[in-house]
Amino acid sequence: MMKPPAGAPAAMPAPLSSLKQRHSTIVPFSTLDASDANAKAKTAAVRTTRAPSNTILFEMEYQQENFEYMHELERQTMPNIELMNVQPELHWFMRPYLVDFLIEIHQSFRLRPETLYLTMNLVDRYVSKRIVYKRHYQLVGCAALLIAAKFEDSKDRVPTVMELSQMCCNAYDPSAFTQMEGHVLSTLGWNLGHPTAESWLRHEYSCAPPSNPATHSVARFLLEVTLFHERFIPILPSALAAGAMLLARHICRDLRPNSQSQGSMASGAASQIHQHMMENLNDLSMILIKKYSYSYYGEASTIATDWFPSSSGVVMEWFGDHK
């Protein structure tokens, strides 16, 4: 019998639902599947369809139908935070380290912004369905990045398994990434069509371009902050994008109305982002702050971190009581 490559799981990781007897309040995965023929047909169609990103159709005849489909698709591809909470070895304090590491790889290979968000969606959905040991957490993240890059980026920018192995200080053999890639794809049923927060933010920008050039960069910075903390995982990407843009407009004094603000959903997301920033301003990722401190990103991290300390007295007036 051939031995598995170093660092790779010996076999397909066990379903997280195997912990059901210990955590009886958690819904088993079987109940999450579509039960009727119509739902199954929709699911099958979704699995073979790529989610729109910056190529959204704006023709009036199809716009409403297109957005309804995107909203349906984002709900179908959300992770389950309750199941993530019962992981035997993973803890939430590990998440920022993984996100920092993935941001560094993402920057090194100059991948598209959508790739980072799709990567974390794949990680979270996989962690919702399979037991992941802490020694494999980085491997899962790299495999998800590899999948997302193949899905979103041009071929010449997709990292090789050898490069990923080197980025992990050779903790895993190159073949381990291919093996884990297969585990992730089979577990998720090859369903990669997730409308990311970045794709929704692009739509916000296209429909109502900010008058202040820094607004879009600040919104992007705020959105990437949400990747680090579990409190944002259950929030729909469309709401997060609208909330980040709404908050960025206030930060940059660019008070044009949001295009897809979704009313209370956007205000609620903006309020949660604001609250998180106020509570964790001194604990934000230095890698993320450095990334957005460059002029290429309009020094967005500097603008945002300078603004928040003086904002507590007015946020309730803007967003209402959504905390």
Coordinates of C-alpha atoms in Angstrom, one line a residue:
M1 CA 0.0 0.0 0.0
M2 CA 1.3 3.5 -0.9
K3 CA 1.8 5.9 1.9
P4 CA 0.1 9.2 1.8
P5 CA 2.3 12.2 1.0
A6 CA 3.8 14.0 4.0
G7 CA 1.4 16.4 5.6
A8 CA -1.7 15.1 3.8
P9 CA -4.6 13.4 5.6
A10 CA -4.4 9.7 5.2
A11 CA -8.0 9.5 3.9
M12 CA -10.9 11.7 3.2
P13 CA -11.6 13.6 6.5
A14 CA -14.6 12.4 8.5
P15 CA -17.9 14.3 8.1
L16 CA -18.4 16.8 10.8
S17 CA -21.9 15.4 11.2
S18 CA -20.2 12.4 12.9
L19 CA -20.1 14.6 15.9
K20 CA -23.8 14.9 16.0
Q21 CA -24.3 12.5 19.0
R22 CA -22.1 14.8 21.0
H23 CA -23.8 17.9 19.8
S24 CA -27.4 16.9 19.2
T25 CA -28.6 20.4 18.6
I26 CA -26.6 20.7 15.4
V27 CA -28.6 20.0 12.2
P28 CA -27.1 17.0 10.2
F29 CA -25.9 17.8 6.7
S30 CA -28.5 15.5 5.2
T31 CA -31.2 17.9 6.1
L32 CA -29.4 20.7 4.3
D33 CA -29.7 19.0 0.9
A34 CA -32.6 19.8 -1.5
S35 CA -35.4 17.3 -1.0
D36 CA -37.7 17.9 -3.9
A37 CA -37.0 17.5 -7.6
N38 CA -37.2 21.2 -8.3
A39 CA -34.7 22.1 -5.7
K40 CA -32.3 19.4 -6.9
A41 CA -32.6 20.7 -10.4
K42 CA -31.7 24.2 -9.3
T43 CA -28.8 22.9 -7.2
A44 CA -27.4 21.0 -10.2
A45 CA -27.7 24.1 -12.4
V46 CA -25.9 26.2 -9.8
R47 CA -23.0 23.7 -9.6
T48 CA -22.2 24.1 -13.3
T49 CA -22.7 27.9 -13.4
R50 CA -20.0 30.5 -12.6
A51 CA -21.2 33.3 -10.4
P52 CA -21.1 36.8 -12.1
S53 CA -18.4 39.1 -10.7
N54 CA -17.7 42.3 -12.5
T55 CA -19.5 41.2 -15.7
I56 CA -23.1 41.7 -14.3
L57 CA -25.7 42.3 -16.9
F58 CA -27.2 45.7 -16.5
E59 CA -29.8 45.5 -19.2
M60 CA -33.1 46.5 -17.7
E61 CA -34.8 43.4 -19.2
Y62 CA -32.6 41.0 -17.2
Q63 CA -31.3 43.0 -14.3
Q64 CA -34.0 42.0 -11.7
E65 CA -33.9 38.3 -12.7
N66 CA -30.1 38.4 -12.5
F67 CA -30.0 39.8 -9.0
E68 CA -32.6 37.4 -7.8
Y69 CA -30.5 34.6 -9.0
M70 CA -27.4 36.0 -7.4
H71 CA -29.2 36.4 -4.1
E72 CA -30.4 32.8 -4.3
L73 CA -27.0 31.6 -5.1
E74 CA -25.3 33.4 -2.2
R75 CA -27.7 31.9 0.2
Q76 CA -27.1 28.4 -1.2
T77 CA -23.3 28.8 -0.8
M78 CA -23.2 30.2 2.8
P79 CA -21.2 28.3 5.4
N80 CA -22.8 27.0 8.6
I81 CA -21.2 28.7 11.6
E82 CA -23.0 26.3 14.1
L83 CA -21.2 23.4 12.6
M84 CA -17.9 25.2 12.4
N85 CA -18.2 25.8 16.1
V86 CA -18.1 22.0 16.9
Q87 CA -14.7 21.4 15.3
P88 CA -12.7 19.4 17.8
E89 CA -9.3 21.0 17.2
L90 CA -10.0 24.3 15.4
H91 CA -10.6 27.5 17.4
W92 CA -11.5 31.0 16.3
F93 CA -8.2 32.5 17.4
M94 CA -6.5 30.5 14.7
R95 CA -8.6 32.2 11.9
P96 CA -6.7 35.5 11.8
Y97 CA -3.4 33.7 11.3
L98 CA -4.8 31.8 8.4
V99 CA -6.3 34.9 6.8
D100 CA -3.0 36.8 7.2
F101 CA -1.1 34.0 5.6
L102 CA -3.6 33.8 2.7
I103 CA -3.5 37.6 2.1
E104 CA 0.3 37.4 1.8
I105 CA 0.1 34.6 -0.8
H106 CA -2.7 36.4 -2.5
Q107 CA -0.6 39.6 -2.8
S108 CA 2.5 37.7 -3.8
F109 CA 0.8 36.2 -6.9
R110 CA -1.2 39.4 -7.6
L111 CA -4.5 37.5 -7.7
R112 CA -7.9 39.2 -8.2
P113 CA -9.7 40.5 -5.1
E114 CA -12.6 38.0 -5.7
T115 CA -10.1 35.1 -5.3
L116 CA -9.4 35.9 -1.7
Y117 CA -13.1 36.0 -0.8
L118 CA -13.9 32.9 -2.7
T119 CA -11.0 31.2 -0.9
M120 CA -12.4 32.0 2.5
N121 CA -15.9 30.9 1.4
L122 CA -14.5 27.5 0.3
V123 CA -12.5 27.1 3.6
D124 CA -15.6 27.9 5.7
R125 CA -17.9 25.7 3.8
Y126 CA -15.4 22.8 4.0
V127 CA -14.9 23.4 7.7
S128 CA -18.7 23.3 8.0
K129 CA -18.7 19.8 6.5
R130 CA -15.5 18.0 7.5
I131 CA -13.5 17.5 10.6
V132 CA -10.3 19.5 10.1
Y133 CA -7.3 18.9 12.4
K134 CA -5.2 22.0 13.2
R135 CA -2.2 20.5 11.4
H136 CA -4.2 20.5 8.2
Y137 CA -5.8 23.9 8.5
Q138 CA -3.1 25.7 6.5
L139 CA -3.3 23.0 3.9
V140 CA -7.0 23.4 3.5
G141 CA -6.5 27.2 3.1
C142 CA -3.9 26.7 0.4
A143 CA -6.0 24.1 -1.4
A144 CA -9.0 26.5 -1.3
L145 CA -6.8 29.3 -2.7
L146 CA -5.6 27.0 -5.5
I147 CA -9.2 26.2 -6.4
A148 CA -10.3 29.8 -6.2
A149 CA -7.4 31.1 -8.3
K150 CA -8.1 28.5 -11.0
F151 CA -11.8 29.6 -11.0
E152 CA -11.2 33.4 -10.9
D153 CA -7.7 34.2 -12.3
S154 CA -5.8 33.8 -15.5
K155 CA -3.7 30.7 -15.8
D156 CA -0.4 32.4 -15.6
R157 CA -1.1 33.7 -12.1
V158 CA -2.3 30.5 -10.5
P159 CA 0.3 29.3 -8.0
T160 CA 1.9 25.9 -8.5
V161 CA 1.8 23.2 -5.8
M162 CA 5.5 23.5 -5.6
E163 CA 5.3 27.2 -4.9
L164 CA 2.6 26.6 -2.3
S165 CA 4.8 24.0 -0.6
Q166 CA 7.6 26.5 -0.4
M167 CA 5.2 29.2 1.0
C168 CA 4.4 26.7 3.8
C169 CA 8.1 26.1 4.6
N170 CA 7.8 22.6 3.0
A171 CA 5.5 21.5 5.8
Y172 CA 3.5 19.6 3.2
D173 CA 4.6 17.7 0.1
P174 CA 3.5 19.2 -3.2
S175 CA 1.2 16.2 -3.8
A176 CA -0.6 17.0 -0.5
F177 CA -2.1 20.1 -2.1
T178 CA -3.5 18.2 -5.0
Q179 CA -4.9 15.6 -2.7
M180 CA -6.6 18.2 -0.4
E181 CA -7.8 20.0 -3.5
G182 CA -9.7 16.9 -4.5
H183 CA -11.1 16.5 -0.9
V184 CA -12.4 20.1 -0.9
L185 CA -14.0 19.8 -4.4
S186 CA -15.7 16.5 -3.7
T187 CA -17.0 17.7 -0.3
L188 CA -18.5 20.8 -1.8
G189 CA -19.9 18.9 -4.8
W190 CA -17.8 21.1 -7.1
N191 CA -20.1 24.0 -6.3
L192 CA -17.9 27.0 -6.7
G193 CA -20.4 29.6 -7.9
H194 CA -20.4 31.9 -4.9
P195 CA -21.2 35.7 -5.5
T196 CA -18.5 37.2 -3.3
A197 CA -18.6 40.4 -1.3
E198 CA -16.1 41.8 -3.7
S199 CA -18.4 41.2 -6.7
W200 CA -21.3 42.9 -4.9
L201 CA -19.0 45.8 -4.0
R202 CA -18.1 46.2 -7.7
H203 CA -21.8 46.4 -8.5
E204 CA -22.2 49.1 -5.8
Y205 CA -19.4 51.0 -7.4
S206 CA -20.7 50.6 -10.9
C207 CA -24.3 51.7 -10.1
A208 CA -23.3 54.7 -8.0
P209 CA -19.7 55.6 -8.4
P210 CA -18.3 57.5 -5.4
S211 CA -17.3 61.1 -5.9
N212 CA -14.3 60.6 -3.6
P213 CA -11.7 58.2 -5.1
A214 CA -10.8 56.9 -1.7
T215 CA -14.3 55.7 -0.9
H216 CA -13.9 52.4 -2.9
S217 CA -10.5 51.6 -1.3
V218 CA -11.8 52.3 2.2
A219 CA -14.8 50.0 1.5
R220 CA -12.5 47.3 0.3
F221 CA -10.3 47.7 3.5
L222 CA -13.4 47.4 5.7
L223 CA -14.6 44.3 3.8
E224 CA -11.3 42.5 4.2
V225 CA -11.4 43.2 7.9
T226 CA -14.6 41.2 8.0
L227 CA -12.7 38.1 6.8
F228 CA -10.9 37.8 10.1
H229 CA -13.8 37.5 12.5
E230 CA -16.5 34.8 12.9
R231 CA -19.2 37.4 13.7
F232 CA -19.4 38.3 10.0
I233 CA -19.6 34.7 8.6
P234 CA -23.4 34.5 8.8
I235 CA -24.0 37.8 7.1
L236 CA -24.7 37.7 3.4
P237 CA -22.0 39.0 1.2
S238 CA -24.4 41.4 -0.5
A239 CA -25.3 43.0 2.8
L240 CA -21.6 43.2 3.9
A241 CA -20.7 44.9 0.6
A242 CA -23.5 47.4 0.9
G243 CA -22.7 48.0 4.6
A244 CA -19.0 48.5 3.9
M245 CA -19.8 51.0 1.1
L246 CA -22.3 52.8 3.3
L247 CA -19.8 53.2 6.1
A248 CA -17.0 54.1 3.7
R249 CA -19.1 56.9 2.2
H250 CA -19.5 58.4 5.7
I251 CA -15.8 58.0 6.5
C252 CA -14.9 59.8 3.2
R253 CA -17.8 62.3 3.4
D254 CA -19.1 61.0 0.1
L255 CA -22.8 60.9 1.1
R256 CA -24.4 59.9 -2.2
P257 CA -27.0 57.2 -1.6
N258 CA -26.1 53.5 -1.8
S259 CA -27.3 51.8 -5.0
Q260 CA -28.2 48.5 -3.4
S261 CA -28.2 49.5 0.2
Q262 CA -30.9 47.0 1.1
G263 CA -32.2 49.3 3.8
S264 CA -31.9 47.8 7.3
M265 CA -29.6 45.0 6.1
A266 CA -27.0 47.4 4.9
S267 CA -27.4 49.6 7.9
G268 CA -27.1 46.6 10.2
A269 CA -24.0 45.4 8.5
A270 CA -22.5 48.9 8.6
S271 CA -23.2 49.1 12.3
Q272 CA -21.6 45.7 13.0
I273 CA -18.5 46.7 11.0
H274 CA -18.3 50.0 12.9
Q275 CA -18.7 48.3 16.2
H276 CA -16.1 45.7 15.4
M277 CA -13.6 48.4 14.3
M278 CA -14.2 50.4 17.5
E279 CA -13.7 47.4 19.7
N280 CA -10.6 46.0 17.8
L281 CA -9.0 49.1 16.4
N282 CA -5.7 48.3 18.2
D283 CA -5.8 44.6 17.3
L284 CA -6.3 44.8 13.5
S285 CA -4.0 42.7 11.3
M286 CA -0.8 44.6 10.6
I287 CA -0.4 42.8 7.3
L288 CA -3.8 44.1 6.2
I289 CA -3.0 47.6 7.5
K290 CA 0.3 47.7 5.6
K291 CA -1.4 46.4 2.5
Y292 CA -3.9 49.2 2.4
S293 CA -1.4 51.9 3.5
Y294 CA 0.1 52.2 0.1
S295 CA -1.0 54.9 -2.4
Y296 CA -2.2 52.2 -4.8
Y297 CA -5.1 51.6 -2.3
G298 CA -5.5 55.3 -1.5
E299 CA -3.9 54.9 1.9
A300 CA -7.3 53.4 2.9
S301 CA -6.1 51.9 6.2
T302 CA -4.7 55.2 7.4
I303 CA -7.9 57.1 6.5
A304 CA -10.1 54.5 8.3
T305 CA -8.0 54.1 11.4
D306 CA -7.7 57.9 11.8
W307 CA -11.5 58.3 11.5
F308 CA -12.8 55.7 13.9
P309 CA -11.7 57.1 17.3
S310 CA -13.8 60.2 16.8
S311 CA -16.9 58.4 15.3
S312 CA -18.6 56.9 18.3
G313 CA -20.9 59.8 18.9
V314 CA -22.5 59.9 15.4
V315 CA -22.8 56.3 14.3
M316 CA -26.2 55.7 16.0
E317 CA -27.6 58.7 14.1
W318 CA -26.5 57.3 10.8
F319 CA -27.3 53.6 11.0
G320 CA -29.9 53.3 13.7
D321 CA -29.9 50.8 16.5
H322 CA -28.7 47.6 14.6
K323 CA -26.0 46.5 17.1

